[in-house]
DNA sequence: GTTGTCGGTGTACAGATGTTCACTGAAAGG
DNA sequence: CCTTTCAGTGAACATCTGTACACCGACAAC
């Protein structure tokens, strides 16, 4: 469609470009309304291809959704990597009860959500409203994240004597709060309201952390 | 359609019955797929009326959704009432750190979610995937619940010296966990997995409660 | 008993939907 | 150079979509 100067572009590259265009168009089209309400023809029109050409890349909206799940969770894993790097740098016993880690993690969350509104919004929506297979894929990925976070938590001071079960319980709670916060950030555009959301979750995590530092696993 | 014997049934009653049938049909049809993916004709067919008759009751799927929001939050308020009654009965200083209240509240949650799967599922889904006006209505209702819970929390031992802001922060965290738990319960049918979910949230709330009991509001 | 109200019906239409099929034309491969 | 591959085309289809309109017939009101 739009050729910008002299780009040879192999056939494979061109195919990949259209595929990307489909993924992007889909993310844009379902910013409000969910995959299940999205038609193949809307996507095709947005991309600028004929409806039938869609089948050269995906054989249904559902499998398109599965591809978007993978892509979106790449963004979420980026966030996790940032948080982990952040936490490791602050593994300083002199800091008071992990306030730095909390603040750093929240900042990272806000930052990543802003940079990939589309991906985080996609996960939040399709997690509960998408086609069954998409919902299941998302749940599986989230459980993966929880397990991953649990092993990270095991390495931190204070939780080193915890049972594996308790570690996972805590990890799951963090992920729940993380998801809820992302949803809230996505549902507002007013900066002062976002400030409010961030301040709230900051306090929530601090309250929780007090409990965590006192917790001793039973048995 | 189905006349069971001698029921005079006034015109108003009949209209109300059809309205109910529409609401029920809608809840059933969108157990997986969201309002935005639901067509007026599907609803009409499920109810057993002709498509145009739909307009005698609602002027769009969206306004139908708003009615369902009100109805669903009636169920949620029922839950809150149960929890509050429960908590008041257990306002006994001899119980250890509110374990009884936590357990009772979770039991009430599970019970209500089972009894009104449709309503809780509707809220969980349309909260993020419904039409804009429906999403906004749900968010408003949830904020109402948070405020309500915050005033309840103020009356409890341990939080009586807290600032209004901190009370709302805690209330918001409880509601977040509540919503997340309801979502998890709804997404499973296996009893042993539900047991697992309940055990997890029980521990999570206990961890959190430790922090709450130590928390002192600043300024 | 006449009249008006109003749920519900049936027909109709213009447009959108998923999917099929035979096609084109340029890049890839021999 | 000639052949194959294959992303994208375009027409055609049966079906579903929201909504407009004229209509019916039972209940309600007078």
Short mmCIF file of C-alpha atoms (C1' of nucleotides) in Angstrom, two decimals:
data_model
loop_
_atom_site.label_atom_id
_atom_site.label_comp_id
_atom_site.label_asym_id
_atom_site.label_seq_id
_atom_site.Cartn_x
_atom_site.Cartn_y
_atom_site.Cartn_z
CA UNK A 1 0.00 0.00 0.00
CA UNK A 2 2.45 2.62 1.20
CA UNK A 3 5.86 2.23 -0.31
CA UNK A 4 8.40 4.58 1.23
CA UNK A 5 11.24 4.76 -1.24
CA UNK A 6 13.53 1.89 -2.20
CA UNK A 7 12.79 -1.05 0.07
CA UNK A 8 13.41 -4.37 -1.64
CA UNK A 9 11.44 -6.32 1.00
CA UNK A 10 11.32 -10.04 0.51
CA UNK A 11 8.10 -11.96 0.38
CA UNK A 12 8.55 -13.28 3.91
CA UNK A 13 9.14 -9.76 5.21
CA UNK A 14 6.03 -8.52 3.51
CA UNK A 15 3.96 -11.32 5.02
CA UNK A 16 5.31 -10.52 8.44
CA UNK A 17 4.39 -6.86 7.96
CA UNK A 18 0.78 -7.71 7.17
CA UNK A 19 0.65 -10.04 10.12
CA UNK A 20 1.86 -7.22 12.34
CA UNK A 21 -0.72 -4.91 10.80
CA UNK A 22 -3.45 -7.42 11.64
CA UNK A 23 -2.27 -7.73 15.23
CA UNK A 24 -2.08 -3.96 15.63
CA UNK A 25 -5.44 -3.37 13.99
CA UNK A 26 -7.03 -5.91 16.30
CA UNK A 27 -5.55 -4.35 19.41
CA UNK A 28 -6.82 -0.96 18.29
CA UNK A 29 -10.28 -2.16 17.32
CA UNK A 30 -10.98 -3.93 20.59
CA UNK A 31 -9.81 -1.18 22.95
CA UNK A 32 -13.43 -1.20 24.00
CA UNK A 33 -15.50 -4.23 23.16
CA UNK A 34 -13.58 -7.53 23.46
CA UNK A 35 -12.52 -10.07 20.88
CA UNK A 36 -15.82 -11.92 20.94
CA UNK A 37 -17.52 -8.82 19.57
CA UNK A 38 -14.96 -8.35 16.81
CA UNK A 39 -15.57 -9.41 13.24
CA UNK A 40 -13.02 -10.65 10.78
CA UNK A 41 -14.25 -8.09 8.26
CA UNK A 42 -13.71 -5.14 10.61
CA UNK A 43 -10.13 -6.25 11.09
CA UNK A 44 -9.60 -6.70 7.36
CA UNK A 45 -11.01 -3.26 6.59
CA UNK A 46 -8.83 -1.64 9.25
CA UNK A 47 -5.74 -3.34 7.85
CA UNK A 48 -6.66 -2.49 4.29
CA UNK A 49 -6.90 -6.00 2.94
CA UNK A 50 -9.79 -8.01 1.59
CA UNK A 51 -11.57 -10.23 4.16
CA UNK A 52 -10.39 -13.50 2.64
CA UNK A 53 -6.74 -12.47 2.89
CA UNK A 54 -7.12 -12.72 6.65
CA UNK A 55 -7.05 -16.52 6.37
CA UNK A 56 -3.51 -16.43 4.99
CA UNK A 57 -2.38 -15.45 8.49
CA UNK A 58 -4.88 -16.84 11.01
CA UNK A 59 -7.67 -19.30 10.63
CA UNK A 60 -10.03 -17.57 13.05
CA UNK A 61 -10.38 -14.59 15.35
CA UNK A 62 -9.75 -17.01 18.18
CA UNK A 63 -6.29 -18.07 17.02
CA UNK A 64 -5.52 -14.41 16.40
CA UNK A 65 -6.41 -13.92 20.03
CA UNK A 66 -3.99 -16.63 21.12
CA UNK A 67 -1.20 -14.89 19.23
CA UNK A 68 -2.07 -11.65 20.99
CA UNK A 69 -1.96 -13.40 24.35
CA UNK A 70 1.63 -14.45 23.74
CA UNK A 71 2.57 -11.00 22.56
CA UNK A 72 0.86 -9.27 25.47
CA UNK A 73 2.55 -11.49 28.00
CA UNK A 74 5.90 -10.62 26.50
CA UNK A 75 5.10 -7.08 27.63
CA UNK A 76 4.11 -8.31 31.06
CA UNK A 77 7.30 -10.31 31.39
CA UNK A 78 9.23 -7.18 30.46
CA UNK A 79 7.58 -5.53 33.44
CA UNK A 80 8.50 -8.42 35.70
CA UNK A 81 12.10 -8.28 34.54
CA UNK A 82 12.25 -4.57 35.34
CA UNK A 83 10.76 -5.10 38.79
CA UNK A 84 13.21 -7.91 39.50
CA UNK A 85 16.20 -5.85 38.41
CA UNK A 86 14.91 -3.03 40.54
CA UNK A 87 14.42 -5.21 43.59
CA UNK A 88 17.83 -6.81 43.30
CA UNK A 89 19.52 -3.41 43.21
CA UNK A 90 17.66 -2.43 46.38
CA UNK A 91 18.44 -5.57 48.30
CA UNK A 92 19.89 -3.36 50.98
CA UNK A 93 19.00 -4.33 54.56
CA UNK A 94 19.33 -0.73 55.73
CA UNK A 95 16.26 0.41 53.80
CA UNK A 96 13.15 0.53 55.95
CA UNK A 97 10.85 -2.45 55.41
CA UNK A 98 11.12 -2.55 51.63
CA UNK A 99 9.55 0.83 50.88
CA UNK A 100 12.01 1.37 48.09
CA UNK A 101 11.15 -1.90 46.45
CA UNK A 102 7.45 -1.15 46.65
CA UNK A 103 7.84 2.32 45.18
CA UNK A 104 10.17 1.13 42.45
CA UNK A 105 7.88 -1.70 41.49
CA UNK A 106 4.85 0.55 41.28
CA UNK A 107 6.74 3.03 39.15
CA UNK A 108 7.75 0.24 36.83
CA UNK A 109 4.17 -0.96 36.66
CA UNK A 110 2.83 2.48 35.76
CA UNK A 111 5.55 2.96 33.21
CA UNK A 112 4.94 -0.33 31.44
CA UNK A 113 1.19 0.04 31.47
CA UNK A 114 1.52 3.43 29.81
CA UNK A 115 3.90 2.15 27.19
CA UNK A 116 1.72 -0.83 26.29
CA UNK A 117 -1.81 0.22 27.13
CA UNK A 118 -2.99 -2.03 24.33
CA UNK A 119 -1.34 -5.19 25.68
CA UNK A 120 -2.32 -4.68 29.30
CA UNK A 121 -5.83 -3.70 28.31
CA UNK A 122 -6.07 -6.78 26.14
CA UNK A 123 -5.10 -9.08 28.99
CA UNK A 124 -7.45 -7.39 31.43
CA UNK A 125 -10.40 -7.63 29.06
CA UNK A 126 -9.96 -11.02 27.44
CA UNK A 127 -9.04 -12.57 30.75
CA UNK A 128 -12.72 -12.51 31.68
CA UNK A 129 -14.53 -11.75 28.43
CA UNK A 130 -12.57 -13.44 25.66
CA UNK A 131 -13.21 -16.76 23.94
CA UNK A 132 -12.76 -19.75 26.23
CA UNK A 133 -9.41 -20.81 24.80
CA UNK A 134 -8.07 -17.28 25.14
CA UNK A 135 -9.25 -17.05 28.73
CA UNK A 136 -7.57 -20.34 29.52
CA UNK A 137 -4.33 -19.30 27.86
CA UNK A 138 -4.28 -16.09 29.89
CA UNK A 139 -4.95 -17.92 33.13
CA UNK A 140 -2.10 -20.32 32.39
CA UNK A 141 0.28 -17.43 31.73
CA UNK A 142 -0.76 -15.68 34.92
CA UNK A 143 -0.16 -18.82 36.95
CA UNK A 144 3.28 -19.00 35.37
CA UNK A 145 3.93 -15.46 36.51
CA UNK A 146 2.79 -16.29 40.02
CA UNK A 147 5.13 -19.26 40.24
CA UNK A 148 7.98 -17.22 38.89
CA UNK A 149 7.35 -14.44 41.38
CA UNK A 150 7.11 -16.98 44.21
CA UNK A 151 10.64 -18.23 43.54
CA UNK A 152 11.87 -14.64 43.51
CA UNK A 153 10.18 -13.92 46.81
CA UNK A 154 11.89 -16.94 48.37
CA UNK A 155 15.23 -15.20 47.89
CA UNK A 156 14.26 -12.08 49.79
CA UNK A 157 15.03 -11.39 53.40
CA UNK A 158 12.13 -12.13 55.69
CA UNK A 159 10.50 -14.78 53.53
CA UNK A 160 13.45 -17.16 53.47
CA UNK A 161 11.91 -19.47 56.08
CA UNK A 162 8.49 -19.62 54.47
CA UNK A 163 6.87 -22.76 53.09
CA UNK A 164 6.47 -23.01 49.33
CA UNK A 165 2.73 -22.81 49.78
CA UNK A 166 2.83 -19.55 51.70
CA UNK A 167 5.20 -18.10 49.13
CA UNK A 168 2.73 -18.87 46.40
CA UNK A 169 -0.13 -17.45 48.43
CA UNK A 170 1.71 -14.17 48.79
CA UNK A 171 2.79 -14.16 45.17
CA UNK A 172 -0.79 -14.66 44.08
CA UNK A 173 -1.91 -11.74 46.19
CA UNK A 174 0.73 -9.49 44.66
CA UNK A 175 -0.35 -10.48 41.17
CA UNK A 176 -3.99 -9.83 42.04
CA UNK A 177 -3.16 -6.34 43.27
CA UNK A 178 -0.94 -5.77 40.25
CA UNK A 179 -3.70 -6.72 37.81
CA UNK A 180 -6.29 -4.64 39.64
CA UNK A 181 -3.99 -1.63 39.66
CA UNK A 182 -3.27 -1.98 35.96
CA UNK A 183 -7.01 -2.11 35.28
CA UNK A 184 -7.56 1.05 37.29
CA UNK A 185 -4.75 2.92 35.56
CA UNK A 186 -6.14 1.88 32.19
CA UNK A 187 -9.62 3.09 33.03
CA UNK A 188 -8.57 6.66 33.64
CA UNK A 189 -6.94 9.39 31.61
CA UNK A 190 -6.86 12.11 34.23
CA UNK A 191 -3.34 12.38 35.70
CA UNK A 192 -4.49 13.47 39.15
CA UNK A 193 -6.72 10.41 39.40
CA UNK A 194 -3.83 8.20 38.40
CA UNK A 195 -1.76 9.85 41.11
CA UNK A 196 -4.51 8.90 43.54
CA UNK A 197 -4.52 5.28 42.35
CA UNK A 198 -0.77 5.01 42.72
CA UNK A 199 -0.82 6.53 46.20
CA UNK A 200 -3.52 4.10 47.23
CA UNK A 201 -1.76 0.98 46.03
CA UNK A 202 1.45 2.21 47.61
CA UNK A 203 -0.20 2.36 50.99
CA UNK A 204 -1.93 -0.97 50.43
CA UNK A 205 1.35 -2.71 49.72
CA UNK A 206 2.96 -1.11 52.78
CA UNK A 207 0.14 -2.34 55.00
CA UNK A 208 0.56 -5.76 53.52
CA UNK A 209 4.33 -5.72 53.91
CA UNK A 210 4.02 -5.16 57.65
CA UNK A 211 2.03 -8.38 57.82
CA UNK A 212 4.56 -10.16 55.62
CA UNK A 213 7.48 -9.23 57.86
CA UNK A 214 5.68 -10.67 60.89
CA UNK A 215 4.43 -13.79 59.18
CA UNK A 216 5.83 -17.15 60.21
CA UNK A 217 4.80 -20.21 58.22
CA UNK A 218 3.18 -22.94 60.28
CA UNK A 219 4.26 -26.59 60.29
CA UNK B 1 -46.77 -19.12 25.84
CA UNK B 2 -47.03 -21.47 28.78
CA UNK B 3 -50.23 -21.02 30.73
CA UNK B 4 -50.28 -23.11 33.90
CA UNK B 5 -53.92 -23.35 34.82
CA UNK B 6 -56.11 -20.49 35.91
CA UNK B 7 -53.95 -17.42 36.40
CA UNK B 8 -55.83 -14.22 35.65
CA UNK B 9 -52.62 -12.18 35.40
CA UNK B 10 -53.11 -8.52 34.73
CA UNK B 11 -51.47 -6.72 31.85
CA UNK B 12 -48.86 -5.13 34.10
CA UNK B 13 -47.97 -8.50 35.59
CA UNK B 14 -47.61 -10.00 32.16
CA UNK B 15 -45.31 -7.20 31.06
CA UNK B 16 -43.18 -7.66 34.13
CA UNK B 17 -42.93 -11.38 33.41
CA UNK B 18 -41.62 -10.78 29.91
CA UNK B 19 -39.18 -8.22 31.25
CA UNK B 20 -37.90 -10.79 33.72
CA UNK B 21 -37.64 -13.34 30.92
CA UNK B 22 -35.53 -10.89 28.91
CA UNK B 23 -33.22 -10.21 31.85
CA UNK B 24 -32.83 -13.93 32.57
CA UNK B 25 -32.28 -14.82 28.93
CA UNK B 26 -29.60 -12.16 28.66
CA UNK B 27 -27.77 -13.37 31.75
CA UNK B 28 -27.85 -16.89 30.38
CA UNK B 29 -26.76 -15.96 26.86
CA UNK B 30 -23.77 -13.94 27.92
CA UNK B 31 -22.33 -16.40 30.46
CA UNK B 32 -19.43 -16.48 28.04
CA UNK B 33 -19.12 -13.64 25.56
CA UNK B 34 -20.08 -10.23 27.04
CA UNK B 35 -22.94 -7.89 26.27
CA UNK B 36 -21.14 -6.20 23.41
CA UNK B 37 -21.18 -9.48 21.52
CA UNK B 38 -24.86 -10.06 22.15
CA UNK B 39 -27.53 -9.33 19.58
CA UNK B 40 -31.05 -8.19 20.24
CA UNK B 41 -32.31 -11.01 18.04
CA UNK B 42 -30.55 -13.72 20.04
CA UNK B 43 -32.20 -12.41 23.18
CA UNK B 44 -35.61 -12.26 21.52
CA UNK B 45 -35.28 -15.80 20.22
CA UNK B 46 -34.24 -17.11 23.64
CA UNK B 47 -37.20 -15.37 25.28
CA UNK B 48 -39.59 -16.57 22.63
CA UNK B 49 -40.74 -13.20 21.35
CA UNK B 50 -40.34 -11.47 18.03
CA UNK B 51 -37.31 -9.11 17.79
CA UNK B 52 -39.36 -5.92 17.63
CA UNK B 53 -41.16 -6.76 20.86
CA UNK B 54 -37.86 -6.22 22.63
CA UNK B 55 -38.28 -2.47 22.21
CA UNK B 56 -41.41 -2.51 24.39
CA UNK B 57 -39.10 -3.12 27.35
CA UNK B 58 -35.68 -1.66 26.56
CA UNK B 59 -34.55 0.64 23.81
CA UNK B 60 -31.17 -0.99 23.35
CA UNK B 61 -28.93 -3.76 24.60
CA UNK B 62 -27.04 -1.08 26.46
CA UNK B 63 -29.98 0.03 28.59
CA UNK B 64 -30.77 -3.62 29.21
CA UNK B 65 -27.22 -3.84 30.53
CA UNK B 66 -27.79 -0.94 32.89
CA UNK B 67 -30.84 -2.69 34.32
CA UNK B 68 -28.75 -5.80 34.85
CA UNK B 69 -26.11 -3.76 36.64
CA UNK B 70 -28.67 -2.59 39.19
CA UNK B 71 -30.01 -6.08 39.63
CA UNK B 72 -26.57 -7.64 39.98
CA UNK B 73 -25.50 -5.12 42.58
CA UNK B 74 -28.58 -5.96 44.59
CA UNK B 75 -27.03 -9.42 44.88
CA UNK B 76 -23.69 -7.92 45.84
CA UNK B 77 -25.30 -5.75 48.48
CA UNK B 78 -26.97 -8.86 49.86
CA UNK B 79 -23.51 -10.31 50.31
CA UNK B 80 -22.31 -7.17 52.05
CA UNK B 81 -25.26 -7.26 54.39
CA UNK B 82 -24.49 -10.85 55.31
CA UNK B 83 -20.85 -10.08 55.94
CA UNK B 84 -21.75 -7.11 58.10
CA UNK B 85 -24.22 -9.11 60.17
CA UNK B 86 -21.59 -11.77 60.54
CA UNK B 87 -18.90 -9.35 61.62
CA UNK B 88 -21.12 -7.62 64.12
CA UNK B 89 -21.96 -10.92 65.79
CA UNK B 90 -18.26 -11.69 66.11
CA UNK B 91 -17.24 -8.35 67.51
CA UNK B 92 -15.72 -10.24 70.41
CA UNK B 93 -12.33 -8.98 71.60
CA UNK B 94 -11.38 -12.45 72.85
CA UNK B 95 -11.20 -13.90 69.33
CA UNK B 96 -7.69 -13.97 67.94
CA UNK B 97 -6.99 -11.19 65.45
CA UNK B 98 -10.29 -11.42 63.60
CA UNK B 99 -9.86 -14.92 62.18
CA UNK B 100 -13.51 -15.60 62.73
CA UNK B 101 -14.56 -12.53 60.79
CA UNK B 102 -12.29 -13.45 57.89
CA UNK B 103 -13.55 -17.02 57.73
CA UNK B 104 -17.17 -15.97 58.03
CA UNK B 105 -16.82 -13.35 55.33
CA UNK B 106 -15.20 -15.76 52.93
CA UNK B 107 -17.88 -18.35 53.55
CA UNK B 108 -20.53 -15.73 52.85
CA UNK B 109 -18.72 -14.72 49.66
CA UNK B 110 -18.54 -18.29 48.38
CA UNK B 111 -22.16 -18.88 49.26
CA UNK B 112 -23.45 -15.79 47.48
CA UNK B 113 -21.30 -16.33 44.41
CA UNK B 114 -22.70 -19.85 44.08
CA UNK B 115 -26.24 -18.69 44.50
CA UNK B 116 -25.93 -15.92 41.93
CA UNK B 117 -23.23 -17.07 39.55
CA UNK B 118 -25.00 -15.13 36.82
CA UNK B 119 -24.95 -11.78 38.63
CA UNK B 120 -21.38 -12.00 39.88
CA UNK B 121 -20.19 -13.24 36.51
CA UNK B 122 -22.01 -10.39 34.83
CA UNK B 123 -20.32 -7.79 37.01
CA UNK B 124 -16.89 -9.37 36.56
CA UNK B 125 -17.23 -9.48 32.79
CA UNK B 126 -18.98 -6.25 31.94
CA UNK B 127 -16.83 -4.34 34.40
CA UNK B 128 -14.01 -4.50 31.87
CA UNK B 129 -15.64 -5.63 28.63
CA UNK B 130 -19.13 -4.11 28.58
CA UNK B 131 -20.34 -0.98 26.80
CA UNK B 132 -18.83 2.21 28.15
CA UNK B 133 -21.93 3.30 30.05
CA UNK B 134 -22.24 -0.12 31.67
CA UNK B 135 -18.58 -0.07 32.70
CA UNK B 136 -19.04 3.35 34.23
CA UNK B 137 -22.17 2.31 36.08
CA UNK B 138 -20.35 -0.69 37.54
CA UNK B 139 -17.38 1.39 38.61
CA UNK B 140 -19.72 3.84 40.34
CA UNK B 141 -21.43 1.03 42.21
CA UNK B 142 -18.13 -0.48 43.27
CA UNK B 143 -16.94 2.86 44.60
CA UNK B 144 -20.16 3.06 46.56
CA UNK B 145 -19.41 -0.34 48.05
CA UNK B 146 -15.91 0.78 48.97
CA UNK B 147 -17.18 3.85 50.76
CA UNK B 148 -19.78 1.83 52.56
CA UNK B 149 -17.23 -0.73 53.68
CA UNK B 150 -14.89 2.04 54.80
CA UNK B 151 -17.47 3.41 57.23
CA UNK B 152 -18.01 -0.10 58.57
CA UNK B 153 -14.30 -0.60 59.07
CA UNK B 154 -14.11 2.62 61.05
CA UNK B 155 -16.28 1.03 63.73
CA UNK B 156 -14.02 -1.94 64.25
CA UNK B 157 -11.43 -2.27 66.97
CA UNK B 158 -7.96 -1.47 65.73
CA UNK B 159 -8.94 0.89 62.95
CA UNK B 160 -10.76 3.41 65.14
CA UNK B 161 -7.85 5.84 65.11
CA UNK B 162 -7.29 5.70 61.38
CA UNK B 163 -7.67 8.60 58.97
CA UNK B 164 -10.58 8.50 56.55
CA UNK B 165 -8.12 8.15 53.71
CA UNK B 166 -6.43 5.09 55.17
CA UNK B 167 -9.79 3.52 55.84
CA UNK B 168 -10.72 3.91 52.21
CA UNK B 169 -7.38 2.54 51.09
CA UNK B 170 -7.95 -0.60 53.12
CA UNK B 171 -11.54 -0.89 52.02
CA UNK B 172 -10.48 -0.64 48.39
CA UNK B 173 -7.95 -3.43 48.91
CA UNK B 174 -10.59 -5.66 50.45
CA UNK B 175 -12.92 -5.06 47.54
CA UNK B 176 -10.13 -5.81 45.07
CA UNK B 177 -9.42 -9.13 46.75
CA UNK B 178 -13.12 -9.87 46.97
CA UNK B 179 -13.64 -9.27 43.25
CA UNK B 180 -10.58 -11.30 42.32
CA UNK B 181 -11.71 -14.18 44.50
CA UNK B 182 -15.20 -14.12 43.03
CA UNK B 183 -13.68 -14.24 39.55
CA UNK B 184 -11.55 -17.24 40.48
CA UNK B 185 -14.47 -19.10 42.02
CA UNK B 186 -16.53 -18.44 38.91
CA UNK B 187 -13.84 -19.74 36.60
CA UNK B 188 -13.74 -23.19 38.15
CA UNK B 189 -16.21 -26.02 38.63
CA UNK B 190 -13.94 -28.47 40.40
CA UNK B 191 -14.68 -28.44 44.15
CA UNK B 192 -11.12 -29.25 45.21
CA UNK B 193 -9.83 -26.31 43.22
CA UNK B 194 -12.37 -24.05 44.87
CA UNK B 195 -11.20 -25.34 48.23
CA UNK B 196 -7.71 -24.30 47.19
CA UNK B 197 -8.85 -20.82 46.20
CA UNK B 198 -10.65 -20.33 49.49
CA UNK B 199 -7.67 -21.53 51.51
CA UNK B 200 -5.41 -19.14 49.61
CA UNK B 201 -7.55 -16.07 50.12
CA UNK B 202 -7.97 -16.99 53.78
CA UNK B 203 -4.23 -16.92 54.29
CA UNK B 204 -3.90 -13.75 52.25
CA UNK B 205 -6.40 -11.91 54.40
CA UNK B 206 -4.69 -13.15 57.57
CA UNK B 207 -1.34 -11.86 56.37
CA UNK B 208 -2.96 -8.58 55.56
CA UNK B 209 -4.74 -8.40 58.92
CA UNK B 210 -1.44 -8.61 60.76
CA UNK B 211 -0.35 -5.49 58.94
CA UNK B 212 -3.68 -3.81 59.64
CA UNK B 213 -3.41 -4.39 63.37
CA UNK B 214 0.04 -2.79 63.43
CA UNK B 215 -0.82 0.11 61.16
CA UNK B 216 -0.95 3.61 62.58
CA UNK B 217 -2.16 6.43 60.35
CA UNK B 218 0.32 9.28 59.90
CA UNK B 219 -0.53 12.93 60.54
"C1'" DG C 1 -70.45 -1.31 25.41
"C1'" DT C 2 -67.63 1.52 23.25
"C1'" DT C 3 -63.08 3.23 22.93
"C1'" DG C 4 -58.21 3.62 23.80
"C1'" DT C 5 -54.01 1.64 25.32
"C1'" DC C 6 -50.26 -1.19 24.43
"C1'" DG C 7 -47.71 -6.00 24.39
"C1'" DG C 8 -46.77 -8.64 20.85
"C1'" DT C 9 -46.88 -10.05 15.62
"C1'" DG C 10 -45.26 -10.26 10.67
"C1'" DT C 11 -43.25 -8.31 6.79
"C1'" DA C 12 -39.73 -5.91 4.84
"C1'" DC C 13 -35.18 -3.86 3.85
"C1'" DA C 14 -30.46 -2.41 3.71
"C1'" DG C 15 -26.38 -3.69 5.47
"C1'" DA C 16 -22.88 -6.74 7.82
"C1'" DT C 17 -21.26 -11.31 8.65
"C1'" DG C 18 -18.19 -15.93 7.71
"C1'" DT C 19 -16.66 -18.75 4.09
"C1'" DT C 20 -16.38 -20.72 -0.76
"C1'" DC C 21 -14.12 -20.47 -5.04
"C1'" DA C 22 -11.57 -19.33 -9.09
"C1'" DC C 23 -8.34 -15.69 -10.13
"C1'" DT C 24 -3.86 -12.72 -10.47
"C1'" DG C 25 0.77 -11.36 -10.46
"C1'" DA C 26 5.04 -10.88 -8.49
"C1'" DA C 27 8.72 -13.06 -5.98
"C1'" DA C 28 11.31 -17.65 -5.28
"C1'" DG C 29 13.54 -21.62 -7.02
"C1'" DG C 30 14.99 -24.73 -10.45
"C1'" DC D 1 14.09 -18.78 -18.57
"C1'" DC D 2 10.45 -21.20 -17.12
"C1'" DT D 3 7.74 -23.02 -13.43
"C1'" DT D 4 5.97 -23.02 -8.87
"C1'" DT D 5 4.47 -20.82 -4.77
"C1'" DC D 6 1.45 -17.96 -2.37
"C1'" DA D 7 -0.19 -13.24 -0.37
"C1'" DG D 8 -3.76 -10.78 -1.83
"C1'" DT D 9 -8.15 -10.09 -5.03
"C1'" DG D 10 -13.15 -9.97 -6.16
"C1'" DA D 11 -17.50 -11.91 -6.83
"C1'" DA D 12 -20.94 -14.72 -4.85
"C1'" DC D 13 -23.54 -17.21 -1.22
"C1'" DA D 14 -26.60 -17.92 2.75
"C1'" DT D 15 -27.31 -16.15 7.07
"C1'" DC D 16 -27.73 -12.78 10.62
"C1'" DT D 17 -28.04 -8.01 12.08
"C1'" DG D 18 -30.93 -3.53 13.77
"C1'" DT D 19 -34.90 -1.04 12.85
"C1'" DA D 20 -39.21 0.79 10.43
"C1'" DC D 21 -43.98 0.08 9.61
"C1'" DA D 22 -48.70 -1.45 9.68
"C1'" DC D 23 -51.28 -4.44 12.14
"C1'" DC D 24 -53.79 -7.35 15.77
"C1'" DG D 25 -56.40 -8.38 19.92
"C1'" DA D 26 -56.93 -8.54 24.76
"C1'" DC D 27 -57.11 -5.85 28.71
"C1'" DA D 28 -58.38 -1.18 30.94
"C1'" DA D 29 -61.06 2.90 31.49
"C1'" DC D 30 -64.98 5.38 30.92
#
